[in-house]
């Protein structure tokens, strides 16, 4: 079992920055690929970013490329999402997810076995 806990969400003005953290417990995630997704109320959860088991490969949704960066700290068993140049359309609940079956990450929700409870990001205009 893996427990994922997100933190770092909050209210920020457009153009501002936030860093989300996803700390894993229960087992090491060093050989797992990880992802970030987001969901706006009434809409489907959508892919934001993913990172391979080694951290050497990253993948992004077109809407966030160049503004959001996914990374991981193996010593802390934690994955991060650095969010810069935030826009009001980035407002959502952000979820961290873990996939123990694939090495290179996926854009698909059903690829991930474990999910965090989410952290809310609100970007004001």
PDB file of C-alpha atoms in Angstrom:
ATOM      1  CA  UNK A   1       0.000   0.000   0.000  1.00  0.00           C
ATOM      2  CA  UNK A   2       1.106   3.511  -0.768  1.00  0.00           C
ATOM      3  CA  UNK A   3      -0.324   6.602   0.860  1.00  0.00           C
ATOM      4  CA  UNK A   4       0.052   9.894  -0.986  1.00  0.00           C
ATOM      5  CA  UNK A   5      -0.427  13.257   0.684  1.00  0.00           C
ATOM      6  CA  UNK A   6      -0.443  16.463  -1.343  1.00  0.00           C
ATOM      7  CA  UNK A   7       0.290  19.889   0.058  1.00  0.00           C
ATOM      8  CA  UNK A   8       1.157  23.374  -1.108  1.00  0.00           C
ATOM      9  CA  UNK A   9      -2.096  24.466  -2.665  1.00  0.00           C
ATOM     10  CA  UNK A  10      -3.643  27.841  -1.984  1.00  0.00           C
ATOM     11  CA  UNK A  11      -4.784  31.145  -3.406  1.00  0.00           C
ATOM     12  CA  UNK A  12      -2.445  33.036  -5.726  1.00  0.00           C
ATOM     13  CA  UNK A  13      -2.795  35.904  -8.174  1.00  0.00           C
ATOM     14  CA  UNK A  14      -2.436  35.366 -11.886  1.00  0.00           C
ATOM     15  CA  UNK A  15       1.235  35.331 -12.833  1.00  0.00           C
ATOM     16  CA  UNK A  16       2.244  33.982  -9.452  1.00  0.00           C
ATOM     17  CA  UNK A  17       3.836  30.693  -8.427  1.00  0.00           C
ATOM     18  CA  UNK A  18       3.134  27.730  -6.190  1.00  0.00           C
ATOM     19  CA  UNK A  19       4.961  24.495  -5.475  1.00  0.00           C
ATOM     20  CA  UNK A  20       2.888  21.425  -4.804  1.00  0.00           C
ATOM     21  CA  UNK A  21       4.370  18.481  -2.921  1.00  0.00           C
ATOM     22  CA  UNK A  22       3.283  14.856  -2.864  1.00  0.00           C
ATOM     23  CA  UNK A  23       4.829  12.822  -0.080  1.00  0.00           C
ATOM     24  CA  UNK A  24       4.548   9.059  -0.254  1.00  0.00           C
ATOM     25  CA  UNK A  25       4.523   6.696   2.706  1.00  0.00           C
ATOM     26  CA  UNK A  26       4.056   2.993   3.187  1.00  0.00           C
ATOM     27  CA  UNK A  27       6.814   2.060   0.777  1.00  0.00           C
ATOM     28  CA  UNK A  28       9.470   3.693  -1.351  1.00  0.00           C
ATOM     29  CA  UNK A  29       8.315   5.005  -4.715  1.00  0.00           C
ATOM     30  CA  UNK A  30      11.811   5.166  -6.183  1.00  0.00           C
ATOM     31  CA  UNK A  31      10.959   2.625  -8.896  1.00  0.00           C
ATOM     32  CA  UNK A  32       7.479   3.985  -9.591  1.00  0.00           C
ATOM     33  CA  UNK A  33       6.366   6.503 -12.183  1.00  0.00           C
ATOM     34  CA  UNK A  34       4.320   9.389 -10.817  1.00  0.00           C
ATOM     35  CA  UNK A  35       1.756  11.802 -12.183  1.00  0.00           C
ATOM     36  CA  UNK A  36      -0.166  14.955 -11.427  1.00  0.00           C
ATOM     37  CA  UNK A  37      -3.753  15.436 -12.519  1.00  0.00           C
ATOM     38  CA  UNK A  38      -6.294  18.163 -11.890  1.00  0.00           C
ATOM     39  CA  UNK A  39     -10.038  18.418 -11.738  1.00  0.00           C
ATOM     40  CA  UNK A  40     -12.505  21.260 -11.914  1.00  0.00           C
ATOM     41  CA  UNK A  41     -15.889  20.617 -10.328  1.00  0.00           C
ATOM     42  CA  UNK A  42     -18.279  19.193 -12.887  1.00  0.00           C
ATOM     43  CA  UNK A  43     -15.497  18.218 -15.297  1.00  0.00           C
ATOM     44  CA  UNK A  44     -13.393  15.130 -15.808  1.00  0.00           C
ATOM     45  CA  UNK A  45     -10.039  14.763 -14.131  1.00  0.00           C
ATOM     46  CA  UNK A  46      -7.290  15.668 -16.603  1.00  0.00           C
ATOM     47  CA  UNK A  47      -3.615  14.898 -17.013  1.00  0.00           C
ATOM     48  CA  UNK A  48      -1.129  17.601 -16.056  1.00  0.00           C
ATOM     49  CA  UNK A  49       2.334  16.027 -15.840  1.00  0.00           C
ATOM     50  CA  UNK A  50       4.138  12.726 -15.312  1.00  0.00           C
ATOM     51  CA  UNK A  51       7.659  11.644 -14.453  1.00  0.00           C
ATOM     52  CA  UNK A  52       9.459   8.363 -15.024  1.00  0.00           C
ATOM     53  CA  UNK A  53      10.862   6.170 -12.283  1.00  0.00           C
ATOM     54  CA  UNK A  54      14.344   7.634 -12.758  1.00  0.00           C
ATOM     55  CA  UNK A  55      13.228  11.228 -13.123  1.00  0.00           C
ATOM     56  CA  UNK A  56      14.906  11.323 -16.526  1.00  0.00           C
ATOM     57  CA  UNK A  57      11.695  11.519 -18.536  1.00  0.00           C
ATOM     58  CA  UNK A  58       8.915  14.024 -18.010  1.00  0.00           C
ATOM     59  CA  UNK A  59       5.654  14.577 -19.842  1.00  0.00           C
ATOM     60  CA  UNK A  60       3.280  17.532 -19.827  1.00  0.00           C
ATOM     61  CA  UNK A  61      -0.137  18.526 -21.039  1.00  0.00           C
ATOM     62  CA  UNK A  62       0.126  21.123 -23.798  1.00  0.00           C
ATOM     63  CA  UNK A  63      -1.732  23.637 -21.647  1.00  0.00           C
ATOM     64  CA  UNK A  64       0.997  23.673 -18.981  1.00  0.00           C
ATOM     65  CA  UNK A  65       4.207  23.196 -20.994  1.00  0.00           C
ATOM     66  CA  UNK A  66       6.807  25.795 -20.158  1.00  0.00           C
ATOM     67  CA  UNK A  67       5.002  26.879 -16.979  1.00  0.00           C
ATOM     68  CA  UNK A  68       4.776  23.757 -14.785  1.00  0.00           C
ATOM     69  CA  UNK A  69       7.653  21.447 -13.904  1.00  0.00           C
ATOM     70  CA  UNK A  70       7.445  18.011 -12.322  1.00  0.00           C
ATOM     71  CA  UNK A  71      10.378  16.664 -10.326  1.00  0.00           C
ATOM     72  CA  UNK A  72      11.143  14.097  -7.658  1.00  0.00           C
ATOM     73  CA  UNK A  73      13.340  13.773  -4.585  1.00  0.00           C
ATOM     74  CA  UNK A  74      14.228  10.149  -3.926  1.00  0.00           C
ATOM     75  CA  UNK A  75      15.638  10.819  -0.468  1.00  0.00           C
ATOM     76  CA  UNK A  76      12.369  12.424   0.615  1.00  0.00           C
ATOM     77  CA  UNK A  77      10.110   9.986  -1.272  1.00  0.00           C
ATOM     78  CA  UNK A  78       8.385  13.060  -2.644  1.00  0.00           C
ATOM     79  CA  UNK A  79       7.264  14.396  -6.001  1.00  0.00           C
ATOM     80  CA  UNK A  80       6.848  18.094  -6.721  1.00  0.00           C
ATOM     81  CA  UNK A  81       4.955  20.248  -9.179  1.00  0.00           C
ATOM     82  CA  UNK A  82       6.457  23.706  -9.567  1.00  0.00           C
ATOM     83  CA  UNK A  83       3.810  25.999 -10.978  1.00  0.00           C
ATOM     84  CA  UNK A  84       4.901  29.330 -12.495  1.00  0.00           C
ATOM     85  CA  UNK A  85       3.073  31.987 -14.502  1.00  0.00           C
ATOM     86  CA  UNK A  86      -0.223  30.703 -13.167  1.00  0.00           C
ATOM     87  CA  UNK A  87      -3.440  31.522 -14.980  1.00  0.00           C
ATOM     88  CA  UNK A  88      -7.048  31.572 -13.740  1.00  0.00           C
ATOM     89  CA  UNK A  89      -7.700  28.493 -15.887  1.00  0.00           C
ATOM     90  CA  UNK A  90      -5.199  26.562 -13.725  1.00  0.00           C
ATOM     91  CA  UNK A  91      -7.703  26.757 -10.874  1.00  0.00           C
ATOM     92  CA  UNK A  92      -8.560  23.184  -9.854  1.00  0.00           C
ATOM     93  CA  UNK A  93      -7.985  20.471  -7.286  1.00  0.00           C
ATOM     94  CA  UNK A  94      -4.614  18.872  -8.026  1.00  0.00           C
ATOM     95  CA  UNK A  95      -4.080  15.165  -7.404  1.00  0.00           C
ATOM     96  CA  UNK A  96      -0.899  13.160  -7.161  1.00  0.00           C
ATOM     97  CA  UNK A  97      -0.887   9.571  -8.450  1.00  0.00           C
ATOM     98  CA  UNK A  98       1.496   6.606  -8.350  1.00  0.00           C
ATOM     99  CA  UNK A  99       1.973   3.827 -10.897  1.00  0.00           C
ATOM    100  CA  UNK A 100       3.984   0.806  -9.824  1.00  0.00           C
ATOM    101  CA  UNK A 101       3.532  -1.078 -13.096  1.00  0.00           C
ATOM    102  CA  UNK A 102       5.135   1.245 -15.622  1.00  0.00           C
ATOM    103  CA  UNK A 103       8.537   2.872 -15.606  1.00  0.00           C
ATOM    104  CA  UNK A 104       7.944   5.821 -17.890  1.00  0.00           C
ATOM    105  CA  UNK A 105       4.727   7.456 -16.774  1.00  0.00           C
ATOM    106  CA  UNK A 106       1.336   7.726 -18.448  1.00  0.00           C
ATOM    107  CA  UNK A 107      -1.222  10.377 -19.372  1.00  0.00           C
ATOM    108  CA  UNK A 108      -4.051   7.955 -18.602  1.00  0.00           C
ATOM    109  CA  UNK A 109      -5.981   8.034 -15.315  1.00  0.00           C
ATOM    110  CA  UNK A 110      -6.472   4.288 -15.223  1.00  0.00           C
ATOM    111  CA  UNK A 111      -2.717   3.663 -15.381  1.00  0.00           C
ATOM    112  CA  UNK A 112      -2.345   4.829 -11.797  1.00  0.00           C
ATOM    113  CA  UNK A 113      -2.958   2.628  -8.794  1.00  0.00           C
ATOM    114  CA  UNK A 114      -2.801   5.084  -5.921  1.00  0.00           C
ATOM    115  CA  UNK A 115      -4.136   8.604  -5.538  1.00  0.00           C
ATOM    116  CA  UNK A 116      -3.820  11.354  -2.982  1.00  0.00           C
ATOM    117  CA  UNK A 117      -6.718  13.322  -1.539  1.00  0.00           C
ATOM    118  CA  UNK A 118      -5.969  16.428  -3.578  1.00  0.00           C
ATOM    119  CA  UNK A 119      -4.925  19.984  -2.863  1.00  0.00           C
ATOM    120  CA  UNK A 120      -6.854  23.007  -4.084  1.00  0.00           C
ATOM    121  CA  UNK A 121      -5.235  25.688  -6.232  1.00  0.00           C
ATOM    122  CA  UNK A 122      -7.112  28.919  -6.880  1.00  0.00           C
ATOM    123  CA  UNK A 123      -5.695  31.523  -9.254  1.00  0.00           C
ATOM    124  CA  UNK A 124      -7.368  34.929  -9.126  1.00  0.00           C
ATOM    125  CA  UNK A 125      -7.384  37.297 -12.079  1.00  0.00           C
TER     126      UNK A 125
END
